[in-house]
Short mmCIF file of the C-alpha atoms (twelve columns), coordinates in Angstrom:
data_MODEL
# 
_entry.id   MODEL 
# 
loop_
_atom_site.group_PDB 
_atom_site.id 
_atom_site.type_symbol 
_atom_site.label_atom_id 
_atom_site.label_alt_id 
_atom_site.label_comp_id 
_atom_site.label_asym_id 
_atom_site.label_seq_id 
_atom_site.Cartn_x 
_atom_site.Cartn_y 
_atom_site.Cartn_z 
_atom_site.pdbx_PDB_model_num 
ATOM 1   C CA . LEU A 1   -1.944  1.084   13.903  1 
ATOM 2   C CA . GLY A 2   -0.668  -0.561  16.828  1 
ATOM 3   C CA . MET A 3   -1.534  -4.129  15.196  1 
ATOM 4   C CA . SER A 4   0.142   -7.081  13.664  1 
ATOM 5   C CA . THR A 5   -0.221  -9.629  11.392  1 
ATOM 6   C CA . ALA A 6   1.254   -12.655 10.315  1 
ATOM 7   C CA . PHE A 7   3.391   -12.384 6.872   1 
ATOM 8   C CA . SER A 8   1.641   -14.366 3.828   1 
ATOM 9   C CA . PRO A 9   3.362   -17.345 3.073   1 
ATOM 10  C CA . HIS A 10  3.916   -16.914 -0.529  1 
ATOM 11  C CA . LEU A 11  6.032   -13.359 1.038   1 
ATOM 12  C CA . SER A 12  8.276   -15.493 3.148   1 
ATOM 13  C CA . SER A 13  8.202   -17.085 7.100   1 
ATOM 14  C CA . THR A 14  9.975   -14.025 8.267   1 
ATOM 15  C CA . PRO A 15  10.545  -10.261 7.747   1 
ATOM 16  C CA . SER A 16  14.041  -10.668 7.906   1 
ATOM 17  C CA . GLU A 17  13.633  -13.594 5.084   1 
ATOM 18  C CA . ALA A 18  11.445  -11.321 2.701   1 
ATOM 19  C CA . ARG A 19  14.230  -8.575  2.808   1 
ATOM 20  C CA . ARG A 20  16.589  -10.863 1.776   1 
ATOM 21  C CA . VAL A 21  14.793  -12.464 -1.269  1 
ATOM 22  C CA . LEU A 22  13.684  -9.013  -2.378  1 
ATOM 23  C CA . HIS A 23  17.155  -7.378  -1.739  1 
ATOM 24  C CA . SER A 24  18.407  -10.434 -3.953  1 
ATOM 25  C CA . SER A 25  16.139  -9.818  -6.762  1 
ATOM 26  C CA . PHE A 26  16.701  -6.240  -7.066  1 
ATOM 27  C CA . GLN A 27  20.367  -6.951  -7.338  1 
ATOM 28  C CA . VAL A 28  19.837  -9.365  -10.336 1 
ATOM 29  C CA . SER A 29  17.345  -6.981  -11.894 1 
ATOM 30  C CA . VAL A 30  19.559  -4.030  -11.607 1 
ATOM 31  C CA . ARG A 31  22.627  -6.172  -13.210 1 
ATOM 32  C CA . ASN A 32  20.499  -7.554  -15.671 1 
ATOM 33  C CA . ARG A 33  18.792  -4.287  -17.054 1 
ATOM 34  C CA . ALA A 34  22.020  -2.489  -16.441 1 
ATOM 35  C CA . GLY A 35  23.802  -5.501  -18.844 1 
ATOM 36  C CA . SER A 36  21.648  -4.820  -21.750 1 
ATOM 37  C CA . SER A 37  22.039  -1.062  -22.153 1 
ATOM 38  C CA . THR A 38  24.428  0.420   -24.733 1 
ATOM 39  C CA . ASP A 39  26.902  3.140   -24.895 1 
ATOM 40  C CA . THR A 40  24.572  4.487   -27.786 1 
ATOM 41  C CA . ARG A 41  21.689  4.997   -25.253 1 
ATOM 42  C CA . ALA A 42  23.569  8.175   -23.581 1 
ATOM 43  C CA . ALA A 43  23.513  10.018  -27.100 1 
ATOM 44  C CA . LEU A 44  19.441  9.711   -27.092 1 
ATOM 45  C CA . PRO A 45  17.541  12.490  -25.346 1 
ATOM 46  C CA . ARG A 46  15.935  11.302  -21.858 1 
ATOM 47  C CA . LYS A 47  12.438  11.170  -21.751 1 
ATOM 48  C CA . GLU A 48  9.973   10.078  -18.624 1 
ATOM 49  C CA . MET A 49  9.137   6.688   -18.828 1 
ATOM 50  C CA . VAL A 50  5.544   5.989   -19.933 1 
ATOM 51  C CA . ASP A 51  4.476   4.262   -16.617 1 
ATOM 52  C CA . SER A 52  6.112   6.613   -14.420 1 
ATOM 53  C CA . VAL A 53  4.492   7.841   -11.363 1 
ATOM 54  C CA . LEU A 54  6.033   11.389  -10.929 1 
ATOM 55  C CA . TRP A 55  4.026   14.038  -10.134 1 
ATOM 56  C CA . LYS A 56  1.011   12.204  -10.616 1 
ATOM 57  C CA . GLY A 57  -0.023  12.662  -6.937  1 
ATOM 58  C CA . LEU A 58  1.763   15.174  -4.622  1 
ATOM 59  C CA . SER A 59  3.065   18.281  -7.120  1 
ATOM 60  C CA . GLU A 60  6.242   19.587  -6.519  1 
ATOM 61  C CA . SER A 61  4.713   22.742  -4.849  1 
ATOM 62  C CA . GLN A 62  2.745   21.038  -2.769  1 
ATOM 63  C CA . LEU A 63  5.825   19.060  -1.440  1 
ATOM 64  C CA . LEU A 64  7.219   22.337  -0.649  1 
ATOM 65  C CA . ASP A 65  4.163   23.414  1.113   1 
ATOM 66  C CA . LEU A 66  4.873   19.647  2.978   1 
ATOM 67  C CA . GLU A 67  8.288   20.450  3.514   1 
ATOM 68  C CA . ALA A 68  8.133   24.340  4.881   1 
ATOM 69  C CA . THR A 69  5.871   22.789  7.958   1 
ATOM 70  C CA . THR A 70  7.664   22.195  11.195  1 
ATOM 71  C CA . GLU A 71  4.397   20.815  12.946  1 
ATOM 72  C CA . PRO A 72  3.029   17.691  12.959  1 
ATOM 73  C CA . GLU A 73  -0.361  18.595  13.113  1 
ATOM 74  C CA . MET A 74  -0.101  21.110  10.301  1 
ATOM 75  C CA . CYS A 75  1.520   18.518  8.172   1 
ATOM 76  C CA . ARG A 76  -1.206  15.892  8.469   1 
ATOM 77  C CA . GLU A 77  -3.818  19.072  7.584   1 
ATOM 78  C CA . LEU A 78  -2.049  19.302  4.593   1 
ATOM 79  C CA . LEU A 79  -2.036  15.633  3.452   1 
ATOM 80  C CA . ARG A 80  -5.681  15.310  4.476   1 
ATOM 81  C CA . SER A 81  -6.578  18.280  1.883   1 
ATOM 82  C CA . PHE A 82  -4.094  17.145  -0.545  1 
ATOM 83  C CA . PHE A 83  -5.624  13.434  -0.721  1 
ATOM 84  C CA . ASP A 84  -8.852  15.115  0.084   1 
ATOM 85  C CA . LEU A 85  -9.551  12.722  2.932   1 
ATOM 86  C CA . SER A 86  -12.173 14.935  4.406   1 
ATOM 87  C CA . LYS A 87  -14.531 13.216  2.673   1 
ATOM 88  C CA . GLU A 88  -14.364 10.313  4.626   1 
ATOM 89  C CA . ALA A 89  -17.436 10.115  6.732   1 
ATOM 90  C CA . ASP A 90  -16.074 7.775   9.633   1 
ATOM 91  C CA . ASP A 91  -13.579 9.276   11.840  1 
ATOM 92  C CA . LYS A 92  -11.802 6.212   12.516  1 
ATOM 93  C CA . VAL A 93  -11.410 5.392   8.966   1 
ATOM 94  C CA . ARG A 94  -10.275 8.954   8.384   1 
ATOM 95  C CA . GLY A 95  -7.527  8.595   11.088  1 
ATOM 96  C CA . VAL A 96  -6.062  5.225   9.671   1 
ATOM 97  C CA . LEU A 97  -5.632  6.869   6.352   1 
ATOM 98  C CA . GLU A 98  -4.057  9.923   7.641   1 
ATOM 99  C CA . ASP A 99  -1.704  8.080   9.660   1 
ATOM 100 C CA . PHE A 100 -0.531  5.810   6.415   1 
ATOM 101 C CA . TYR A 101 -0.164  8.794   4.327   1 
ATOM 102 C CA . PHE A 102 1.604   10.991  7.016   1 
ATOM 103 C CA . TYR A 103 4.096   7.910   8.277   1 
ATOM 104 C CA . ASN A 104 4.826   7.402   4.591   1 
ATOM 105 C CA . TYR A 105 5.829   10.708  4.390   1 
ATOM 106 C CA . ALA A 106 7.829   10.872  7.830   1 
ATOM 107 C CA . PHE A 107 9.584   8.141   6.462   1 
ATOM 108 C CA . GLY A 108 10.801  9.876   2.819   1 
ATOM 109 C CA . ARG A 109 12.053  13.234  5.137   1 
ATOM 110 C CA . ASP A 110 13.747  10.871  7.541   1 
ATOM 111 C CA . ALA A 111 15.379  9.237   4.363   1 
ATOM 112 C CA . ALA A 112 16.501  12.230  2.857   1 
ATOM 113 C CA . PHE A 113 14.746  11.658  0.085   1 
ATOM 114 C CA . ASN A 114 14.463  14.973  -2.648  1 
ATOM 115 C CA . LEU A 115 11.111  15.986  -3.783  1 
ATOM 116 C CA . ARG A 116 11.270  13.607  -6.938  1 
ATOM 117 C CA . LYS A 117 11.846  11.002  -4.693  1 
ATOM 118 C CA . LEU A 118 9.026   11.762  -2.260  1 
ATOM 119 C CA . SER A 119 6.627   12.251  -5.385  1 
ATOM 120 C CA . VAL A 120 7.401   9.047   -6.483  1 
ATOM 121 C CA . PHE A 121 7.265   6.905   -3.356  1 
ATOM 122 C CA . MET A 122 4.114   8.638   -1.768  1 
ATOM 123 C CA . GLU A 123 2.219   8.037   -4.781  1 
ATOM 124 C CA . ILE A 124 3.529   4.429   -5.168  1 
ATOM 125 C CA . MET A 125 1.821   4.147   -1.928  1 
ATOM 126 C CA . HIS A 126 -0.903  5.740   -2.570  1 
ATOM 127 C CA . GLN A 127 -1.839  3.386   -5.535  1 
ATOM 128 C CA . LEU A 128 -0.643  0.171   -3.562  1 
ATOM 129 C CA . LEU A 129 -3.515  0.976   -1.158  1 
ATOM 130 C CA . LEU A 130 -6.005  2.107   -3.877  1 
ATOM 131 C CA . TRP A 131 -5.448  -1.252  -5.793  1 
ATOM 132 C CA . ASP A 132 -5.597  -3.484  -2.409  1 
ATOM 133 C CA . THR A 133 -8.537  -2.161  -0.976  1 
ATOM 134 C CA . GLN A 134 -10.814 -1.218  -3.892  1 
ATOM 135 C CA . GLU A 135 -14.224 -3.837  -4.091  1 
ATOM 136 C CA . GLN A 136 -12.922 -5.991  -7.231  1 
ATOM 137 C CA . SER A 137 -9.829  -7.200  -5.456  1 
ATOM 138 C CA . GLY A 138 -11.745 -8.519  -2.513  1 
ATOM 139 C CA . TYR A 139 -9.716  -11.785 -3.090  1 
ATOM 140 C CA . ASN A 140 -6.222  -10.313 -3.830  1 
ATOM 141 C CA . ASP A 141 -4.040  -11.814 -1.439  1 
ATOM 142 C CA . SER A 142 -0.206  -9.994  -0.385  1 
ATOM 143 C CA . ALA A 143 1.297   -12.183 -2.482  1 
ATOM 144 C CA . SER A 144 -0.073  -10.461 -5.536  1 
ATOM 145 C CA . SER A 145 -0.020  -6.746  -3.844  1 
ATOM 146 C CA . PHE A 146 3.487   -7.742  -3.240  1 
ATOM 147 C CA . GLU A 147 4.407   -8.200  -6.948  1 
ATOM 148 C CA . ARG A 148 2.570   -5.319  -7.744  1 
ATOM 149 C CA . PHE A 149 4.823   -3.227  -5.069  1 
ATOM 150 C CA . LYS A 150 8.098   -4.816  -6.499  1 
ATOM 151 C CA . ALA A 151 7.011   -3.889  -10.243 1 
ATOM 152 C CA . LEU A 152 6.540   -0.517  -9.278  1 
ATOM 153 C CA . LEU A 153 9.571   0.047   -6.951  1 
ATOM 154 C CA . PHE A 154 11.874  -1.764  -9.804  1 
ATOM 155 C CA . LEU A 155 10.537  0.707   -13.099 1 
ATOM 156 C CA . HIS A 156 11.493  3.888   -10.701 1 
ATOM 157 C CA . SER A 157 14.966  1.974   -9.854  1 
ATOM 158 C CA . VAL A 158 16.381  1.301   -12.723 1 
ATOM 159 C CA . GLU A 159 18.033  3.961   -15.402 1 
ATOM 160 C CA . ARG A 160 16.752  2.759   -18.643 1 
ATOM 161 C CA . SER A 161 14.951  5.060   -20.900 1 
ATOM 162 C CA . PRO A 162 11.917  5.253   -21.812 1 
ATOM 163 C CA . LYS A 163 10.906  1.769   -20.105 1 
ATOM 164 C CA . SER A 164 12.127  2.813   -16.627 1 
ATOM 165 C CA . THR A 165 14.010  5.821   -14.961 1 
ATOM 166 C CA . GLY A 166 16.752  5.608   -11.779 1 
ATOM 167 C CA . ILE A 167 14.912  7.659   -9.736  1 
ATOM 168 C CA . PHE A 168 15.834  5.662   -6.893  1 
ATOM 169 C CA . THR A 169 19.349  4.354   -5.800  1 
ATOM 170 C CA . ARG A 170 19.797  1.030   -4.861  1 
ATOM 171 C CA . ASP A 171 20.368  2.019   -1.215  1 
ATOM 172 C CA . ASP A 172 17.371  4.161   -1.564  1 
ATOM 173 C CA . ALA A 173 15.473  0.700   -2.820  1 
ATOM 174 C CA . HIS A 174 16.457  -1.153  0.023   1 
ATOM 175 C CA . LYS A 175 15.345  1.392   2.688   1 
ATOM 176 C CA . VAL A 176 11.779  1.240   0.910   1 
ATOM 177 C CA . VAL A 177 11.616  -2.379  0.992   1 
ATOM 178 C CA . ASP A 178 12.573  -2.285  4.649   1 
ATOM 179 C CA . PHE A 179 9.683   0.015   5.626   1 
ATOM 180 C CA . VAL A 180 6.946   -1.003  3.423   1 
ATOM 181 C CA . LEU A 181 7.675   -4.724  4.979   1 
ATOM 182 C CA . ASP A 182 7.826   -3.305  8.471   1 
ATOM 183 C CA . SER A 183 4.412   -1.050  7.962   1 
ATOM 184 C CA . TYR A 184 2.037   -1.519  5.092   1 
ATOM 185 C CA . TYR A 185 2.350   -5.525  4.577   1 
ATOM 186 C CA . ARG A 186 2.906   -6.455  8.743   1 
ATOM 187 C CA . HIS A 187 -0.428  -4.662  8.931   1 
ATOM 188 C CA . TYR A 188 -1.754  -5.897  5.264   1 
ATOM 189 C CA . MET A 189 -4.962  -7.888  6.371   1 
ATOM 190 C CA . VAL A 190 -6.054  -4.900  8.947   1 
ATOM 191 C CA . TYR A 191 -6.177  -2.303  6.091   1 
ATOM 192 C CA . LYS A 192 -7.846  -5.335  3.727   1 
ATOM 193 C CA . CYS A 193 -10.673 -5.269  6.552   1 
ATOM 194 C CA . ILE A 194 -11.311 -1.909  7.043   1 
ATOM 195 C CA . PHE A 195 -11.327 -0.834  3.315   1 
ATOM 196 C CA . THR A 196 -12.143 -3.546  1.792   1 
ATOM 197 C CA . GLY A 197 -16.062 -3.899  1.034   1 
ATOM 198 C CA . LYS A 198 -17.425 -7.287  2.335   1 
ATOM 199 C CA . ALA A 199 -19.074 -9.495  -0.208  1 
ATOM 200 C CA . ARG A 200 -22.773 -10.673 1.076   1 
ATOM 201 C CA . THR A 201 -24.545 -13.941 -0.791  1 
ATOM 202 C CA . VAL A 202 -28.309 -13.248 -1.025  1 
ATOM 203 C CA . LEU A 203 -30.128 -16.833 -2.515  1 
ATOM 204 C CA . GLN A 204 -33.293 -16.664 -4.264  1 
ATOM 205 C CA . GLN A 205 -35.719 -19.139 -5.630  1 
ATOM 206 C CA . SER A 206 -39.058 -19.927 -7.340  1 
ATOM 207 C CA . GLY A 207 -41.586 -21.021 -5.146  1 
ATOM 208 C CA . SER A 208 -44.456 -23.577 -6.727  1 
ATOM 209 C CA . SER A 209 -46.373 -20.590 -7.539  1 
ATOM 210 C CA . GLY A 210 -44.037 -19.138 -9.765  1 
ATOM 211 C CA . THR A 211 -43.347 -15.936 -7.352  1 
ATOM 212 C CA . ALA A 212 -39.918 -15.190 -6.304  1 
ATOM 213 C CA . GLU A 213 -39.234 -15.852 -2.446  1 
ATOM 214 C CA . GLN A 214 -35.782 -15.263 -0.821  1 
ATOM 215 C CA . GLU A 215 -34.443 -17.221 1.656   1 
ATOM 216 C CA . GLN A 216 -34.031 -15.613 4.856   1 
ATOM 217 C CA . GLN A 217 -30.151 -16.392 6.296   1 
ATOM 218 C CA . SER A 218 -29.609 -17.265 9.614   1 
ATOM 219 C CA . PRO A 219 -27.881 -14.582 11.820  1 
ATOM 220 C CA . PRO A 220 -23.712 -15.357 11.789  1 
ATOM 221 C CA . ASP A 221 -22.700 -17.723 15.068  1 
ATOM 222 C CA . ASP A 222 -21.381 -15.104 17.537  1 
ATOM 223 C CA . GLY A 223 -18.727 -17.527 18.247  1 
ATOM 224 C CA . LEU A 224 -20.003 -17.933 21.908  1 
ATOM 225 C CA . LEU A 225 -20.262 -21.379 23.761  1 
ATOM 226 C CA . PRO A 226 -23.793 -22.153 25.453  1 
ATOM 227 C CA . GLU A 227 -24.264 -21.289 28.748  1 
ATOM 228 C CA . GLU A 228 -23.795 -23.688 31.368  1 
ATOM 229 C CA . PRO A 229 -26.663 -24.712 33.913  1 
ATOM 230 C CA . ASP A 230 -26.587 -23.475 37.386  1 
ATOM 231 C CA . SER A 231 -26.800 -25.636 40.350  1 
ATOM 232 C CA . THR A 232 -30.522 -25.772 39.906  1 
ATOM 233 C CA . GLY A 233 -30.183 -27.301 36.484  1 
ATOM 234 C CA . GLU A 234 -31.693 -23.980 34.816  1 
ATOM 235 C CA . PHE A 235 -29.533 -21.863 32.198  1 
# 
């Protein structure tokens, strides 16, 4: 996007501090959950957890098609088709969405994620964007969004069937945290401004005759200072 916004004070004052806090909380969560497991669990049949996003977005065949591409433009074209971005009428908005999915996928490839990890990571980011930009989430802030992201990541980073599944390793999770902080949350308010519908308040009152009269709203202030008069005293 080429733009930068400040981090929410609820997250941290700096990107490095946000990483330190989340990495620490992730390690504590892993230790707590691992400590609650028993040896008898290994004898149980493996089940995918109820809330897993594995294969809920990109399918295995779609990821294989992406893996076979060598040209960035072809990769973008496939992502545009898989996420049905062509229906977006605004070219600029569609371009932002294409960049969002393309760079998420490029990160997964650079991180050497296998198909399962790619499927989960892409769907986590897809669900996060939808949740943050739906109309009823207009008052959500980056802190609540970040909590949702952490919950999704933890659910796919600890092997504790059927509650969670260890698709990501600890190193994988740390890489994901660094990338998401440096990309998505660095531009969080930009995404909110582009995709979240703007609230508009219309006031109505009943006149003395009993008919409804709609108040006319004054045009918004353009933020410009009044012009200075010239040497003749005229504006």
